[in-house]
GROMACS .gro file of C-alpha atoms in nm:
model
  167
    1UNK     CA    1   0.000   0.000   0.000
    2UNK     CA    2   0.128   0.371  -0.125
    3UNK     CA    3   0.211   0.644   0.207
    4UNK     CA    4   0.070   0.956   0.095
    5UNK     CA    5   0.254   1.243   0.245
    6UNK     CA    6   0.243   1.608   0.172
    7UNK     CA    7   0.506   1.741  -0.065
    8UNK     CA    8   0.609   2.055   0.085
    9UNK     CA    9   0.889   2.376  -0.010
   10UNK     CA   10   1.165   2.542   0.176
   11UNK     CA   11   0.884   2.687   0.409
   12UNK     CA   12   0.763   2.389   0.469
   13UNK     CA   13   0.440   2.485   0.286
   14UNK     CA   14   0.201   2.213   0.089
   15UNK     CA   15   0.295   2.218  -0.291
   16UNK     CA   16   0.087   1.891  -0.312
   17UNK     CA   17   0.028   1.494  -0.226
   18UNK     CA   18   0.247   1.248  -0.379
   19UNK     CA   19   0.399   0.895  -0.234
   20UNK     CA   20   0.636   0.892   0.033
   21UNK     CA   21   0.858   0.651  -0.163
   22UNK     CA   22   0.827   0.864  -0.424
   23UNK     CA   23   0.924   1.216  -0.246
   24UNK     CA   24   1.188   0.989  -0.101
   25UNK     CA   25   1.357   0.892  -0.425
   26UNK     CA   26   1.343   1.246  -0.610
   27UNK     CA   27   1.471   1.422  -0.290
   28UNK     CA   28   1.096   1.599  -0.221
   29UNK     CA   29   1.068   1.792   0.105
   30UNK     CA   30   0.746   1.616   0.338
   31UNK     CA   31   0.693   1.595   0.715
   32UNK     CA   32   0.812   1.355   0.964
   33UNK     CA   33   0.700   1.395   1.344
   34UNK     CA   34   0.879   1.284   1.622
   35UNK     CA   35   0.848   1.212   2.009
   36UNK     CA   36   1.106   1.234   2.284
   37UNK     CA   37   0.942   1.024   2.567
   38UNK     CA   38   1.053   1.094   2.933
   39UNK     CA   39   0.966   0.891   3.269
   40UNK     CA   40   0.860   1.079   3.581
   41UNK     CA   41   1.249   1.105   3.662
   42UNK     CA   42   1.383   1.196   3.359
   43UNK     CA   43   1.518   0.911   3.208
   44UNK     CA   44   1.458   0.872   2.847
   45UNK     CA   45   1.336   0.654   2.627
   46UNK     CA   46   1.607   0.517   2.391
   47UNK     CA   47   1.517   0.187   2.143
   48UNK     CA   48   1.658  -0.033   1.872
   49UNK     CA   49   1.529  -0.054   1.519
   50UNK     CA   50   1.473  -0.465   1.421
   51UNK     CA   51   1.732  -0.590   1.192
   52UNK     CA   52   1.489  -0.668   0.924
   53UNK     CA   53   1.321  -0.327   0.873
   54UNK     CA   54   1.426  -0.092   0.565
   55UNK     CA   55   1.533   0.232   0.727
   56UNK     CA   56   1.805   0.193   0.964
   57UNK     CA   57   1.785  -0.136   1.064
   58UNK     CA   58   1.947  -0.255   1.405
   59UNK     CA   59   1.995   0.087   1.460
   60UNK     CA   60   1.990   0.305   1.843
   61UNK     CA   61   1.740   0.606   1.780
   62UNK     CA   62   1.595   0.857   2.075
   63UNK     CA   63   1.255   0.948   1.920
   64UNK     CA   64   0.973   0.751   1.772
   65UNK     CA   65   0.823   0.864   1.502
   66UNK     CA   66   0.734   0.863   1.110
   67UNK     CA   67   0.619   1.032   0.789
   68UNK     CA   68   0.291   1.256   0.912
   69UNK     CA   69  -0.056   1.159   0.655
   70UNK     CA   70  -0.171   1.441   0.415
   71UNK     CA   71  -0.340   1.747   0.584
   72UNK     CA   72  -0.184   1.585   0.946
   73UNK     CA   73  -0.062   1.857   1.182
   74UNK     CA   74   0.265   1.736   1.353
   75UNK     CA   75   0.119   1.755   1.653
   76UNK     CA   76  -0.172   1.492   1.551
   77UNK     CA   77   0.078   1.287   1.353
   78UNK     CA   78   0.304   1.309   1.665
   79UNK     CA   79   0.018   1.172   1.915
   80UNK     CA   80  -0.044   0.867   1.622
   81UNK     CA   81   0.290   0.752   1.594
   82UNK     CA   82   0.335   0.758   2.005
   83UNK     CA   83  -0.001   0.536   2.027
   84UNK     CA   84   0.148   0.317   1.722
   85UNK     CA   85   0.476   0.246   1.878
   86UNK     CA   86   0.466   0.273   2.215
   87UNK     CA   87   0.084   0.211   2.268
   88UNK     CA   88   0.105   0.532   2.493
   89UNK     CA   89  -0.200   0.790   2.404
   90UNK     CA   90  -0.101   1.160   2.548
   91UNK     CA   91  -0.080   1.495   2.386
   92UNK     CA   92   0.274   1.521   2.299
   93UNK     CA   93   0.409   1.899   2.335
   94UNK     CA   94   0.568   2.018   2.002
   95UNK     CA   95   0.933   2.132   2.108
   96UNK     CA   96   1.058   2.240   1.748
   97UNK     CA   97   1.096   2.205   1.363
   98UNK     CA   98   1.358   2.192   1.138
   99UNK     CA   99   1.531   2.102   0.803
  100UNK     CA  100   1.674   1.791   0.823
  101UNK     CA  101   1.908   1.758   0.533
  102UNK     CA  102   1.842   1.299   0.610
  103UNK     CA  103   2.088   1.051   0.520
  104UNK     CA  104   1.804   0.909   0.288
  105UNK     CA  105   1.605   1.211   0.130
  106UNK     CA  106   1.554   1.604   0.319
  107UNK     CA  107   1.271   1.636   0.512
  108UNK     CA  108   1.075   1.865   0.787
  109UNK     CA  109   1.139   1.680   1.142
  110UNK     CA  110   0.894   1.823   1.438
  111UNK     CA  111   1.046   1.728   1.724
  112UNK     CA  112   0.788   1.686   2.029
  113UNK     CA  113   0.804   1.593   2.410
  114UNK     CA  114   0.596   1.351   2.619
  115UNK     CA  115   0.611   1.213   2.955
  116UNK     CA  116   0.503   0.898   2.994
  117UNK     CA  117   0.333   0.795   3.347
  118UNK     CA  118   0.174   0.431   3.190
  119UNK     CA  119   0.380   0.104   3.095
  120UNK     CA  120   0.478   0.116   2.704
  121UNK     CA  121   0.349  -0.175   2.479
  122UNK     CA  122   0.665  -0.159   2.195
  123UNK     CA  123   0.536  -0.248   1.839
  124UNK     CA  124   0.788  -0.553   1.758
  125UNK     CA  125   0.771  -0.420   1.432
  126UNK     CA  126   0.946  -0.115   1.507
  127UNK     CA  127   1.103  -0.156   1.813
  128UNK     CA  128   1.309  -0.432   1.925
  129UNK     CA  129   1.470  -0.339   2.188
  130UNK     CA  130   1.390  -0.024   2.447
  131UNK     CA  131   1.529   0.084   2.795
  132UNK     CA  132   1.510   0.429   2.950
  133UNK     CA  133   1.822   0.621   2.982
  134UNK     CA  134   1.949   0.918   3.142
  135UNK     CA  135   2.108   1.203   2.925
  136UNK     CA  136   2.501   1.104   3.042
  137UNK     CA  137   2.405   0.754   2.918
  138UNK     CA  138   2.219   0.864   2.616
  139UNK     CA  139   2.479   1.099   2.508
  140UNK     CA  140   2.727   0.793   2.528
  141UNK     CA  141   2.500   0.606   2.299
  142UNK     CA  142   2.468   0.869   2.044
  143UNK     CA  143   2.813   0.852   1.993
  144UNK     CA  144   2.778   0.533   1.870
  145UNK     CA  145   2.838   0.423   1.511
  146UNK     CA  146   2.498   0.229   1.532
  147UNK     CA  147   2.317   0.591   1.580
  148UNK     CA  148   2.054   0.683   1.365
  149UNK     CA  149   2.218   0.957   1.187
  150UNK     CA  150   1.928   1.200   1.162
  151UNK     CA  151   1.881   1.142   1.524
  152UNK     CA  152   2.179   1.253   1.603
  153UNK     CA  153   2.132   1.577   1.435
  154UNK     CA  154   1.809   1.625   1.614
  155UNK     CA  155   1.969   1.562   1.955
  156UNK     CA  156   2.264   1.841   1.903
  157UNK     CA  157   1.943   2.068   1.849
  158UNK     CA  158   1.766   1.957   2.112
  159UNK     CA  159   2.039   2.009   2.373
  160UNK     CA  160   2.168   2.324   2.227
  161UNK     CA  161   1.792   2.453   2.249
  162UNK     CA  162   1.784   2.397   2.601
  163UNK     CA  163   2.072   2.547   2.639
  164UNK     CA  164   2.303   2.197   2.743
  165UNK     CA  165   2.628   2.115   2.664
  166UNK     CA  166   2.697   1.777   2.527
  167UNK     CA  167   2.974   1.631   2.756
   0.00000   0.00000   0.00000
């Protein structure tokens, strides 16, 4: 089955609707919304990607996520992807947006925050291994070779938005 995304420009404003594989192979900007998930004490979420999946597989990443539908605020698309992966349903906060140049094709990440108080219910399909992880432990991880790339990107961001050093 075809992903329809929206095709979108520098300003990350809707030129149209085409396939996701599609904007992936000619390079076309489209949305992707991500989660952060925190515990009550801080610690956050980190997983693996399974080894047979096409996008970074066996790979550490720091947000859940995907491609947000047509017309889908990043907020909304956020909120999907959290109850998809995680089977967690909150309101995740939207943090901040960018350019992401991607290792596969460019896209518009929106990077949002959620604290989760319930147990998570991973998708084996996307996640195959998780663990919570404080941010001296998670910034040892993103060193790693085995780092989604684009995730590491975001987390620079992240920490220089709130103003963190990376150690």
């Amino acid at each position: 089955m075809d992903e329809l995304v929206d095709r979108v420009d520098e300003r990350d404003e809707v030129l149209g609707v085409v396939d996701r594989g599609e904007a992936i192979r000619r390079g076309w900007l489209h949305r992707i919304a991500t989660v952060v998930c925190r515990d009550a004490g801080g610690r956050i979420l980190v997983h693996r990607r399974p080894d047979g999946v096409s996008r970074f597989p066996g790979q550490f990443n720091w947000m859940v996520g995907g491609a947000a539908d047509v017309g889908e605020p990043y907020e909304a698309a956020a909120a999907r992807e959290l109850a998809e992966e995680l089977g967690v349903r909150a309101s995740p906060r939207f943090v901040f947006k960018f350019r992401c140049a991607g290792v596969i094709s460019p896209y518009w990440l929106g990077l949002h925050e959620v604290v989760v108080a319930e147990p998570v219910a991973p998708d084996p399909s996307e996640i195959a291994w998780y663990d919570w992880l404080t941010e001296p432990e998670l910034i040892e991880l993103v060193g790693n070779r085995a780092f989604v790339p684009d995730a590491r990107e975001a987390f620079d961001r992240y920490r220089a938005l709130s103003g963190r050093r990376t150690a």
